[in-house]
CSV table of C-alpha atoms and ligand atoms in Angstrom, one decimal:
chain,number,residue,atom,x,y,z
A,1,MET,CA,0.0,0.0,0.0
A,2,ALA,CA,3.0,2.3,0.5
A,3,PHE,CA,3.4,2.4,-3.3
A,4,ARG,CA,-0.2,3.6,-3.8
A,5,LYS,CA,0.2,6.1,-1.1
A,6,VAL,CA,3.3,7.5,-2.7
A,7,LEU,CA,1.6,7.5,-6.1
A,8,ALA,CA,-1.4,9.4,-4.6
A,9,VAL,CA,1.0,12.1,-3.2
A,10,LYS,CA,2.6,12.4,-6.6
A,11,THR,CA,-0.8,12.5,-8.4
A,12,ALA,CA,-1.9,15.3,-6.0
A,13,ARG,CA,1.1,17.4,-6.7
A,14,PHE,CA,0.8,16.9,-10.4
A,15,VAL,CA,-2.9,17.8,-10.5
A,16,ASN,CA,-2.3,20.8,-8.3
A,17,PHE,CA,0.5,22.0,-10.5
A,18,VAL,CA,-1.4,21.6,-13.7
A,19,SER,CA,-4.6,23.2,-12.3
A,20,LYS,CA,-2.6,26.2,-11.2
A,21,LYS,CA,-1.0,26.5,-14.6
A,22,LEU,CA,-4.4,26.5,-16.1
A,23,GLY,CA,-5.4,29.2,-13.7
A,24,LYS,CA,-8.0,27.0,-11.9
A,25,GLN,CA,-8.3,26.5,-8.2
A,26,GLY,CA,-6.4,23.2,-8.1
A,27,VAL,CA,-6.8,22.5,-4.4
A,28,THR,CA,-9.9,20.5,-4.5
A,29,MET,CA,-9.0,18.6,-7.7
A,30,ALA,CA,-5.7,17.4,-6.1
A,31,GLY,CA,-7.5,15.8,-3.2
A,32,LYS,CA,-10.1,14.3,-5.4
A,33,TYR,CA,-7.7,12.5,-7.7
A,34,ALA,CA,-5.3,11.5,-4.9
A,35,LEU,CA,-8.2,9.8,-3.0
A,36,LYS,CA,-9.1,7.8,-6.2
A,37,VAL,CA,-5.5,6.5,-6.4
A,38,TYR,CA,-5.5,5.5,-2.7
A,39,PRO,CA,-8.8,5.6,-0.8
A,40,ASN,CA,-7.1,5.2,2.6
A,41,LEU,CA,-4.9,8.2,2.0
A,42,LEU,CA,-6.6,10.6,4.5
A,43,ARG,CA,-6.9,7.9,7.1
A,44,ASP,CA,-3.2,7.1,6.9
A,45,LEU,CA,-2.0,10.7,6.8
A,46,SER,CA,-4.2,11.9,9.6
A,47,LYS,CA,-2.8,9.1,11.8
A,48,GLU,CA,0.6,10.8,11.6
A,49,VAL,CA,-0.7,14.0,13.4
A,50,ARG,CA,1.3,13.9,16.6
A,51,GLU,CA,-1.0,15.8,18.9
A,52,LYS,CA,-4.6,16.8,18.2
A,53,ILE,CA,-7.0,17.2,15.3
A,54,TYR,CA,-9.4,20.2,15.5
A,55,VAL,CA,-12.3,20.7,13.1
A,56,THR,CA,-14.3,23.9,12.7
A,57,CYS,CA,-17.9,23.8,11.7
A,58,GLY,CA,-20.8,26.3,11.6
A,59,THR,CA,-22.6,28.5,9.1
A,60,ASN,CA,-20.6,31.7,9.3
A,61,GLY,CA,-17.1,32.6,10.4
A,62,LYS,CA,-15.6,29.2,9.8
A,63,THR,CA,-12.6,30.3,7.6
A,64,THR,CA,-11.7,33.3,9.9
A,65,THR,CA,-12.0,31.2,13.0
A,66,ASN,CA,-10.1,28.2,11.7
A,67,ASN,CA,-7.2,30.2,10.2
A,68,MET,CA,-6.9,32.2,13.3
A,69,LEU,CA,-6.8,29.0,15.4
A,70,ALA,CA,-4.0,27.7,13.0
A,71,ASN,CA,-2.1,30.9,13.6
A,72,PHE,CA,-2.4,30.6,17.3
A,73,PHE,CA,-0.9,27.1,17.2
A,74,ILE,CA,1.9,28.3,15.0
A,75,SER,CA,2.7,31.1,17.5
A,76,GLU,CA,3.1,28.3,20.0
A,77,GLY,CA,5.7,26.7,17.8
A,78,LYS,CA,3.5,23.9,16.5
A,79,LYS,CA,3.6,22.4,13.0
A,80,VAL,CA,0.2,22.9,11.7
A,81,ILE,CA,-1.8,21.5,8.7
A,82,CYS,CA,-4.8,23.7,7.8
A,83,ASN,CA,-7.1,24.1,4.8
A,84,ARG,CA,-6.6,27.8,4.7
A,85,THR,CA,-8.3,28.5,1.4
A,86,GLY,CA,-11.6,27.3,2.9
A,87,SER,CA,-11.9,24.2,0.6
A,88,ASN,CA,-14.0,22.5,3.2
A,89,MET,CA,-15.5,19.4,1.6
A,90,LEU,CA,-13.8,16.0,1.6
A,91,ALA,CA,-11.6,16.6,-1.4
A,92,GLY,CA,-10.4,19.9,0.0
A,93,VAL,CA,-9.6,18.3,3.4
A,94,VAL,CA,-7.6,15.5,1.6
A,95,SER,CA,-5.7,18.1,-0.3
A,96,ALA,CA,-4.7,20.0,2.8
A,97,PHE,CA,-3.0,16.8,4.1
A,98,VAL,CA,-1.7,15.3,0.9
A,99,LEU,CA,-0.1,18.5,-0.4
A,100,GLU,CA,1.9,18.7,2.8
A,101,ALA,CA,3.2,15.2,2.5
A,102,ASP,CA,6.8,14.5,1.6
A,103,SER,CA,7.8,12.3,-1.4
A,104,LYS,CA,7.7,9.2,0.8
A,105,GLY,CA,4.1,10.0,1.8
A,106,HIS,CA,4.6,11.3,5.3
A,107,ILE,CA,3.6,14.5,7.0
A,108,ASP,CA,5.3,16.5,9.7
A,109,CYS,CA,2.4,17.8,11.8
A,110,ASP,CA,1.7,18.4,15.5
A,111,VAL,CA,-1.8,19.8,15.1
A,112,ALA,CA,-4.4,19.6,12.2
A,113,VAL,CA,-6.8,22.5,12.1
A,114,ILE,CA,-9.5,21.8,9.5
A,115,GLU,CA,-12.6,23.7,8.5
A,116,ILE,CA,-15.3,21.3,7.4
A,117,ASP,CA,-18.6,22.1,5.7
A,118,GLU,CA,-21.4,20.9,8.0
A,119,ALA,CA,-22.9,18.7,5.3
A,120,SER,CA,-19.5,17.1,4.5
A,121,ALA,CA,-18.5,16.2,8.1
A,122,ARG,CA,-20.1,12.8,7.8
A,123,ARG,CA,-18.0,12.1,4.7
A,124,VAL,CA,-14.7,13.2,6.4
A,125,PHE,CA,-15.2,11.5,9.8
A,126,PRO,CA,-14.9,8.0,8.4
A,127,HIS,CA,-11.3,8.9,7.6
A,128,PHE,CA,-10.4,10.5,10.9
A,129,LYS,CA,-11.9,11.2,14.3
A,130,PRO,CA,-11.2,14.8,15.5
A,131,ASP,CA,-10.4,15.4,19.1
A,132,TYR,CA,-12.2,18.8,19.1
A,133,MET,CA,-15.0,20.4,17.1
A,134,VAL,CA,-15.4,24.2,17.2
A,135,LEU,CA,-19.0,25.1,16.5
A,136,THR,CA,-19.4,28.8,15.6
A,137,ASN,CA,-23.1,29.2,14.9
A,138,LEU,CA,-26.0,27.7,13.0
A,139,PHE,CA,-27.8,30.1,10.8
A,140,ARG,CA,-30.0,29.5,7.8
A,141,ASP,CA,-27.8,29.3,4.8
A,142,GLN,CA,-28.7,29.4,1.1
A,143,LEU,CA,-32.0,27.5,1.1
A,144,ASP,CA,-31.5,25.3,-1.9
A,145,ARG,CA,-28.1,24.1,-0.7
A,146,TYR,CA,-28.8,23.0,2.9
A,147,GLY,CA,-32.6,23.0,3.3
A,148,GLU,CA,-33.7,23.6,6.8
A,149,ILE,CA,-31.4,24.0,9.7
A,150,ASP,CA,-32.5,20.8,11.4
A,151,ILE,CA,-31.2,18.9,8.3
A,152,THR,CA,-27.8,20.5,9.0
A,153,MET,CA,-28.0,19.5,12.6
A,154,ASN,CA,-28.9,15.9,11.7
A,155,LEU,CA,-25.9,15.7,9.3
A,156,LEU,CA,-23.6,17.0,12.0
A,157,ASN,CA,-25.0,14.6,14.5
A,158,GLU,CA,-24.4,11.7,12.1
A,159,ALA,CA,-20.8,12.8,11.9
A,160,LEU,CA,-20.3,13.2,15.6
A,161,ASP,CA,-21.7,9.7,16.2
A,162,MET,CA,-18.6,8.4,14.4
A,163,ALA,CA,-16.3,10.3,16.8
A,164,PRO,CA,-17.7,9.6,20.3
A,165,ASP,CA,-14.7,11.1,22.1
A,166,CYS,CA,-14.8,14.4,20.2
A,167,GLU,CA,-15.2,17.3,22.6
A,168,LEU,CA,-17.1,20.5,21.5
A,169,ILE,CA,-16.2,24.1,21.8
A,170,ILE,CA,-19.4,25.9,21.3
A,171,ASN,CA,-20.9,29.3,21.0
A,172,SER,CA,-23.4,29.1,23.8
A,173,ASP,CA,-25.1,32.4,22.9
A,174,ASP,CA,-26.5,30.6,19.9
A,175,VAL,CA,-29.5,28.6,21.2
A,176,LEU,CA,-29.3,26.2,18.2
A,177,VAL,CA,-25.7,25.4,18.9
A,178,ALA,CA,-26.2,25.1,22.6
A,179,SER,CA,-29.3,22.8,22.2
A,180,PHE,CA,-27.3,20.8,19.6
A,181,ALA,CA,-24.4,20.3,22.0
A,182,GLU,CA,-26.6,19.4,24.9
A,183,LYS,CA,-28.5,16.8,22.8
A,184,SER,CA,-25.4,15.3,21.3
A,185,GLY,CA,-24.2,14.0,24.7
A,186,HIS,CA,-20.7,15.1,23.9
A,187,LYS,CA,-18.6,16.9,26.4
A,188,TYR,CA,-18.4,20.6,25.7
A,189,THR,CA,-17.0,23.9,26.7
A,190,THR,CA,-18.6,27.3,25.9
A,191,PHE,CA,-17.8,30.8,24.8
A,192,GLY,CA,-20.1,33.8,24.6
A,193,ILE,CA,-20.9,37.3,25.6
A,194,SER,CA,-22.8,37.4,28.8
A,195,GLU,CA,-24.0,41.0,28.7
A,196,PRO,CA,-25.6,43.2,26.1
A,197,CYS,CA,-23.1,45.5,24.4
A,198,ASP,CA,-24.2,49.2,24.1
A,199,GLU,CA,-22.1,49.8,21.0
A,200,ASN,CA,-23.5,46.9,19.1
A,201,PRO,CA,-26.0,48.4,16.7
A,202,ALA,CA,-27.8,45.1,15.8
A,203,SER,CA,-31.5,45.5,15.6
A,204,THR,CA,-34.0,43.6,17.7
A,205,THR,CA,-36.2,43.0,14.6
A,206,GLU,CA,-34.0,40.5,12.8
A,207,ILE,CA,-35.3,37.1,11.9
A,208,ARG,CA,-34.5,34.5,14.5
A,209,GLU,CA,-34.2,30.9,14.0
A,210,GLY,CA,-34.8,28.6,16.9
A,211,ARG,CA,-37.2,30.7,18.8
A,212,PHE,CA,-38.7,27.5,20.1
A,213,CYS,CA,-37.2,25.2,22.7
A,214,MET,CA,-35.7,22.1,21.0
A,215,PHE,CA,-36.5,20.0,24.0
A,216,CYS,CA,-40.1,20.8,24.7
A,217,SER,CA,-41.2,23.1,21.8
A,218,SER,CA,-42.3,25.9,24.0
A,219,GLN,CA,-41.5,29.5,23.0
A,220,LEU,CA,-38.1,30.6,24.4
A,221,GLU,CA,-37.8,33.8,26.4
A,222,TYR,CA,-34.8,36.1,25.8
A,223,ASP,CA,-33.3,38.7,28.2
A,224,PHE,CA,-31.5,40.2,25.2
A,225,TYR,CA,-30.3,39.5,21.7
A,226,HIS,CA,-26.8,40.3,20.3
A,227,PHE,CA,-28.0,39.5,16.8
A,228,SER,CA,-30.1,36.9,15.0
A,229,GLN,CA,-30.9,34.2,17.6
A,230,LEU,CA,-27.7,34.9,19.6
A,231,GLY,CA,-28.3,36.2,23.1
A,232,SER,CA,-29.4,35.2,26.6
A,233,TYR,CA,-32.3,32.8,26.5
A,234,HIS,CA,-34.2,30.3,28.6
A,235,CYS,CA,-37.2,28.0,28.3
A,236,PRO,CA,-40.0,28.9,30.8
A,237,LYS,CA,-41.4,25.4,30.6
A,238,CYS,CA,-38.7,22.7,30.7
A,239,GLY,CA,-35.9,24.7,32.4
A,240,PHE,CA,-33.5,24.6,29.4
A,241,LYS,CA,-31.3,27.7,29.5
A,242,HIS,CA,-28.2,29.4,28.2
A,243,PRO,CA,-25.3,27.3,29.6
A,244,GLN,CA,-22.7,28.9,31.8
A,245,ILE,CA,-20.0,30.7,29.7
A,246,ASP,CA,-16.5,29.3,30.2
A,247,PHE,CA,-14.8,32.0,28.0
A,248,ASN,CA,-16.7,35.2,28.3
A,249,ALA,CA,-16.1,38.5,26.4
A,250,THR,CA,-16.6,41.6,28.5
A,251,ASN,CA,-15.6,45.4,28.4
A,252,ILE,CA,-16.3,45.4,24.6
A,253,SER,CA,-15.3,48.4,22.5
A,254,LEU,CA,-16.0,48.5,18.8
A,255,SER,CA,-14.9,52.0,17.9
A,256,LYS,CA,-11.3,51.4,16.9
A,257,GLY,CA,-10.9,47.8,15.9
A,258,LEU,CA,-12.1,45.4,18.5
A,259,LYS,CA,-11.1,45.6,22.1
A,260,PHE,CA,-12.4,43.4,24.8
A,261,THR,CA,-11.4,41.2,27.8
A,262,ILE,CA,-11.8,37.5,27.9
A,263,GLU,CA,-12.6,36.1,31.3
A,264,GLU,CA,-11.9,32.4,31.7
A,265,LYS,CA,-14.1,30.7,34.2
A,266,LYS,CA,-14.0,27.5,36.1
A,267,ASP,CA,-17.1,26.5,38.2
A,268,GLY,CA,-18.3,30.1,37.7
A,269,GLU,CA,-15.2,31.7,39.1
A,270,VAL,CA,-12.9,33.9,37.0
A,271,VAL,CA,-9.5,32.2,36.9
A,272,LYS,CA,-7.7,34.2,34.2
A,273,THR,CA,-8.4,37.3,32.2
A,274,ARG,CA,-6.9,38.3,28.9
A,275,ASP,CA,-7.1,41.7,27.1
A,276,ILE,CA,-7.7,41.5,23.4
A,277,ASP,CA,-6.9,44.3,20.9
A,278,ALA,CA,-7.6,43.2,17.4
A,279,ASN,CA,-7.4,44.8,14.0
A,280,TYR,CA,-10.9,43.5,13.2
A,281,ARG,CA,-14.2,45.1,12.5
A,282,GLY,CA,-17.7,44.0,13.2
A,283,PHE,CA,-19.3,42.8,16.4
A,284,TYR,CA,-19.6,39.2,15.1
A,285,ASN,CA,-15.8,39.0,14.9
A,286,ILE,CA,-15.7,38.9,18.7
A,287,TYR,CA,-17.2,35.5,18.3
A,288,ASN,CA,-14.6,34.4,15.8
A,289,ILE,CA,-11.8,35.5,18.1
A,290,LEU,CA,-13.5,33.9,21.1
A,291,ALA,CA,-13.9,30.7,19.3
A,292,SER,CA,-10.3,30.4,18.3
A,293,TYR,CA,-9.0,31.5,21.7
A,294,SER,CA,-11.3,29.1,23.6
A,295,ALA,CA,-10.4,26.2,21.4
A,296,ALA,CA,-6.6,26.7,21.8
A,297,ARG,CA,-6.8,27.4,25.5
A,298,TYR,CA,-9.1,24.4,26.0
A,299,GLY,CA,-6.5,22.4,24.2
A,300,GLY,CA,-3.9,23.5,26.8
A,301,MET,CA,-2.1,26.3,24.9
A,302,GLU,CA,-0.7,29.3,26.9
A,303,LEU,CA,-1.2,31.7,23.9
A,304,LYS,CA,1.5,34.2,25.0
A,305,GLY,CA,2.3,35.2,21.5
A,306,ILE,CA,-1.0,36.0,20.0
A,307,ASP,CA,-1.1,39.8,20.3
A,308,PRO,CA,0.8,40.4,17.0
A,309,ILE,CA,-1.5,38.0,15.2
A,310,LEU,CA,-4.6,39.9,16.3
A,311,LYS,CA,-3.1,43.3,15.7
A,312,ASP,CA,-1.6,42.5,12.3
A,313,PHE,CA,-4.7,40.8,11.0
A,314,HIS,CA,-5.3,41.5,7.3
A,315,PRO,CA,-8.7,40.3,6.2
A,316,GLU,CA,-8.5,38.3,3.0
A,317,ASN,CA,-10.9,37.2,0.4
A,318,GLY,CA,-13.2,40.1,0.8
A,319,ARG,CA,-14.0,39.8,4.5
A,320,MET,CA,-13.9,43.4,5.5
A,321,GLU,CA,-11.1,44.0,3.1
A,322,SER,CA,-10.1,47.6,2.5
A,323,PHE,CA,-8.9,49.3,-0.6
A,324,LYS,CA,-7.8,52.8,-1.3
A,325,ILE,CA,-8.8,54.0,-4.8
A,326,GLY,CA,-7.9,57.6,-5.4
A,327,SER,CA,-9.2,59.4,-2.4
A,328,THR,CA,-11.9,56.9,-1.7
A,329,ASN,CA,-11.7,54.3,1.1
A,330,VAL,CA,-13.5,51.1,-0.1
A,331,LEU,CA,-14.5,48.3,2.2
A,332,LEU,CA,-15.5,45.1,0.6
A,333,ASN,CA,-17.4,42.4,2.5
A,334,LEU,CA,-18.9,39.1,1.6
A,335,ALA,CA,-22.4,38.1,2.8
A,336,LYS,CA,-23.8,34.8,1.9
A,337,ASN,CA,-27.0,34.5,3.8
A,338,PRO,CA,-29.5,36.6,5.9
A,339,ALA,CA,-27.5,36.4,9.1
A,340,GLY,CA,-24.3,37.4,7.3
A,341,PHE,CA,-26.1,40.3,5.7
A,342,ASN,CA,-27.5,41.5,9.0
A,343,GLN,CA,-24.1,41.3,10.5
A,344,ASN,CA,-22.7,43.3,7.6
A,345,ILE,CA,-25.4,46.0,8.1
A,346,SER,CA,-24.3,46.2,11.8
A,347,ALA,CA,-20.7,46.6,10.7
A,348,VAL,CA,-21.7,49.4,8.4
A,349,MET,CA,-23.6,51.1,11.2
A,350,GLU,CA,-20.7,50.8,13.6
A,351,ASP,CA,-19.0,53.4,11.4
A,352,ASP,CA,-21.0,56.6,12.1
A,353,SER,CA,-19.5,58.8,9.4
A,354,ASP,CA,-21.2,59.5,6.0
A,355,LYS,CA,-20.9,56.7,3.5
A,356,ASP,CA,-22.1,55.3,0.2
A,357,LEU,CA,-23.1,51.7,-0.4
A,358,ILE,CA,-23.1,49.2,-3.3
A,359,VAL,CA,-25.0,45.9,-2.9
A,360,VAL,CA,-24.2,43.2,-5.5
A,361,ILE,CA,-26.5,40.2,-5.7
A,362,ASN,CA,-25.9,37.3,-8.1
A,363,ASP,CA,-27.9,34.1,-8.4
A,364,ASN,CA,-25.5,31.7,-9.8
A,365,ALA,CA,-25.5,28.1,-8.7
A,366,GLN,CA,-23.1,28.6,-5.9
A,367,ASP,CA,-25.1,31.6,-4.6
A,368,GLY,CA,-28.3,29.6,-4.5
A,369,ARG,CA,-30.8,30.3,-7.3
A,370,ASP,CA,-33.5,31.2,-4.8
A,371,ILE,CA,-33.0,34.8,-3.6
A,372,SER,CA,-36.1,35.0,-1.5
A,373,TRP,CA,-33.8,35.4,1.5
A,374,LEU,CA,-33.4,39.0,0.6
A,375,TRP,CA,-36.7,39.5,2.3
A,376,ASP,CA,-35.3,38.1,5.5
A,377,VAL,CA,-32.6,40.8,5.8
A,378,ASP,CA,-33.2,43.9,7.7
A,379,PHE,CA,-32.2,46.4,5.0
A,380,GLU,CA,-34.5,49.0,6.7
A,381,ARG,CA,-31.6,49.6,9.1
A,382,PHE,CA,-29.6,51.4,6.5
A,383,LYS,CA,-32.0,54.3,6.9
A,384,GLY,CA,-30.4,55.3,10.2
A,385,ALA,CA,-26.8,54.7,9.1
A,386,ASN,CA,-25.7,57.9,7.4
A,387,VAL,CA,-25.9,56.2,4.0
A,388,LYS,CA,-25.9,59.0,1.4
A,389,SER,CA,-26.5,56.9,-1.7
A,390,ILE,CA,-27.0,53.3,-2.7
A,391,VAL,CA,-26.3,51.5,-5.9
A,392,VAL,CA,-27.6,48.0,-6.6
A,393,SER,CA,-25.7,45.8,-9.0
A,394,GLY,CA,-25.2,42.2,-10.1
A,395,LEU,CA,-27.4,39.7,-11.9
A,396,ARG,CA,-30.3,40.3,-9.6
A,397,ALA,CA,-29.8,44.1,-9.2
A,398,TYR,CA,-33.5,44.7,-9.8
A,399,ASP,CA,-34.7,42.3,-7.2
A,400,MET,CA,-32.4,44.1,-4.7
A,401,GLN,CA,-33.8,47.4,-5.9
A,402,LEU,CA,-37.3,46.2,-5.3
A,403,ARG,CA,-36.3,45.0,-1.8
A,404,PHE,CA,-35.0,48.4,-1.0
A,405,LYS,CA,-38.1,50.0,-2.4
A,406,TYR,CA,-40.3,48.1,0.0
A,407,SER,CA,-38.2,49.5,2.8
A,408,GLU,CA,-38.7,53.0,1.3
A,409,ILE,CA,-35.0,53.3,0.5
A,410,LYS,CA,-34.0,54.8,-2.8
A,411,SER,CA,-31.4,53.1,-4.9
A,412,LYS,CA,-29.9,53.3,-8.4
A,413,ALA,CA,-29.4,50.2,-10.5
A,414,ILE,CA,-26.1,49.9,-12.4
A,415,MET,CA,-25.9,46.3,-13.8
A,416,ASP,CA,-22.1,46.3,-14.3
A,417,VAL,CA,-20.2,46.2,-11.0
A,418,GLY,CA,-17.2,48.1,-12.5
A,419,ASP,CA,-19.5,50.9,-13.7
A,420,ALA,CA,-21.1,51.0,-10.3
A,421,VAL,CA,-17.8,51.5,-8.5
A,422,LYS,CA,-16.7,54.1,-11.0
A,423,TYR,CA,-20.0,56.0,-10.5
A,424,MET,CA,-19.4,56.0,-6.7
A,425,LEU,CA,-15.8,57.2,-7.0
A,426,LYS,CA,-16.9,60.6,-8.3
A,427,GLY,CA,-18.8,63.2,-6.3
A,428,HIS,CA,-19.6,60.9,-3.4
A,429,THR,CA,-18.4,60.6,0.2
A,430,ASP,CA,-15.0,58.9,-0.2
A,431,ASN,CA,-16.2,56.2,2.2
A,432,LEU,CA,-17.6,53.4,0.1
A,433,TYR,CA,-19.0,50.0,1.4
A,434,ILE,CA,-19.5,47.2,-1.1
A,435,LEU,CA,-21.5,44.2,0.1
A,436,VAL,CA,-21.5,41.2,-2.3
A,437,ASN,CA,-22.8,37.7,-2.3
A,438,TYR,CA,-20.7,34.7,-3.1
A,439,THR,CA,-20.0,34.6,-6.8
A,440,ALA,CA,-19.7,38.4,-7.0
A,441,LEU,CA,-16.8,38.4,-4.6
A,442,TYR,CA,-13.8,37.3,-6.7
A,443,SER,CA,-14.6,39.4,-9.7
A,444,THR,CA,-15.3,42.5,-7.6
A,445,ARG,CA,-12.2,41.9,-5.5
A,446,ASN,CA,-9.9,41.5,-8.5
A,447,MET,CA,-11.4,44.6,-10.0
A,448,LEU,CA,-10.8,46.7,-6.9
A,449,LYS,CA,-7.3,45.4,-6.6
A,450,SER,CA,-6.4,46.5,-10.2
A,451,MET,CA,-8.2,49.9,-9.6
A,452,GLU,CA,-6.1,50.4,-6.5
A,453,LYS,CA,-2.9,49.8,-8.4
A,454,LYS,CA,-3.6,52.5,-11.0
B,1,LIG,ZN1,-38.2,23.7,26.9
């Protein structure tokens, strides 16, 4: 079998090389072909991980959380394997391992930190059993890809049944995640934000999944919401309530980057505090930082060297990525689903200066053809956010315009994204936000990059 393993490694390298030459994303293809050559490849390679295997699941924030966790381990001197590009289905996970293997088919790895698509976990777990699963949140994603949220939870459960010793690191402010963890029977630790944050502009009118208790179906009561279904909740009937928070964010400030303190608790007592000062924007990123921090601390890391990682963070792939074009500051952000969009709206509102806005909506296969979710986003909130003008763009620009119209918000439709940006660069506020959904991201990002160079 050693021969087939080595052949699989060579195949992966070759496919990766050729795909890159052809300008395609080769990462997934490499894993796919390698697994065909040697089906036990991932099982064999993952056995060589010397310490722990972490996986990160959840609707939003997976890539940010997982990559940050990988950086935390690297700062502790660990050799890490991580699927950084966010290729999070089976083939992408295989690629992450196989492309790190030497020509004899071995890896040199202390910790594997792997992002996995919720629906793919049950295909990955037959190959390896993770020690820890980080669960960021469970929001409704593109409807035609995942169906309802309980299907996602069933798929995750199916995967966890294959890894009975896997411990969970969960966002306990998300009632869906907390209920899931409680029902799963797995050991878990929690992170969250125990008090409402004054600077968080999230509305209280957002849609909320999981308003009903998953144990007795009664309506849940909330003391407060952070956003979506995240907040402090309890069931008045069966006694199910927000679990105690083991890693709690407090003293939150959003005005210049993110500043907060993490309190680590044991049996309700604070045993350690840690001040966080991060070059991130958006309230929701507190959760991403908390998730990575809790996961690494729970795994026994000291995390002495993480300050530079948090301070020097440069968002990639259009997650709050900034560009300077002429005199205009442009901030690009991806939003794939209603919860993501609502978080984006909050992030725009955290900036109280005047601004312009472009919203780009496509309906290609990867976006989900069904764009009825636009009606689940609280676009009304842009009214109070010093937004001076709005342009809608992309394949479904007119649907977006109609959505704004129903919120009594004026917008201009410019079908071509490039034309939309050029329009905004002249005679506007010099503070431009661009919110895009999935397939609009890469073209918009490349265009902004080339405009920035000129
Ligand atoms: Zn209940």
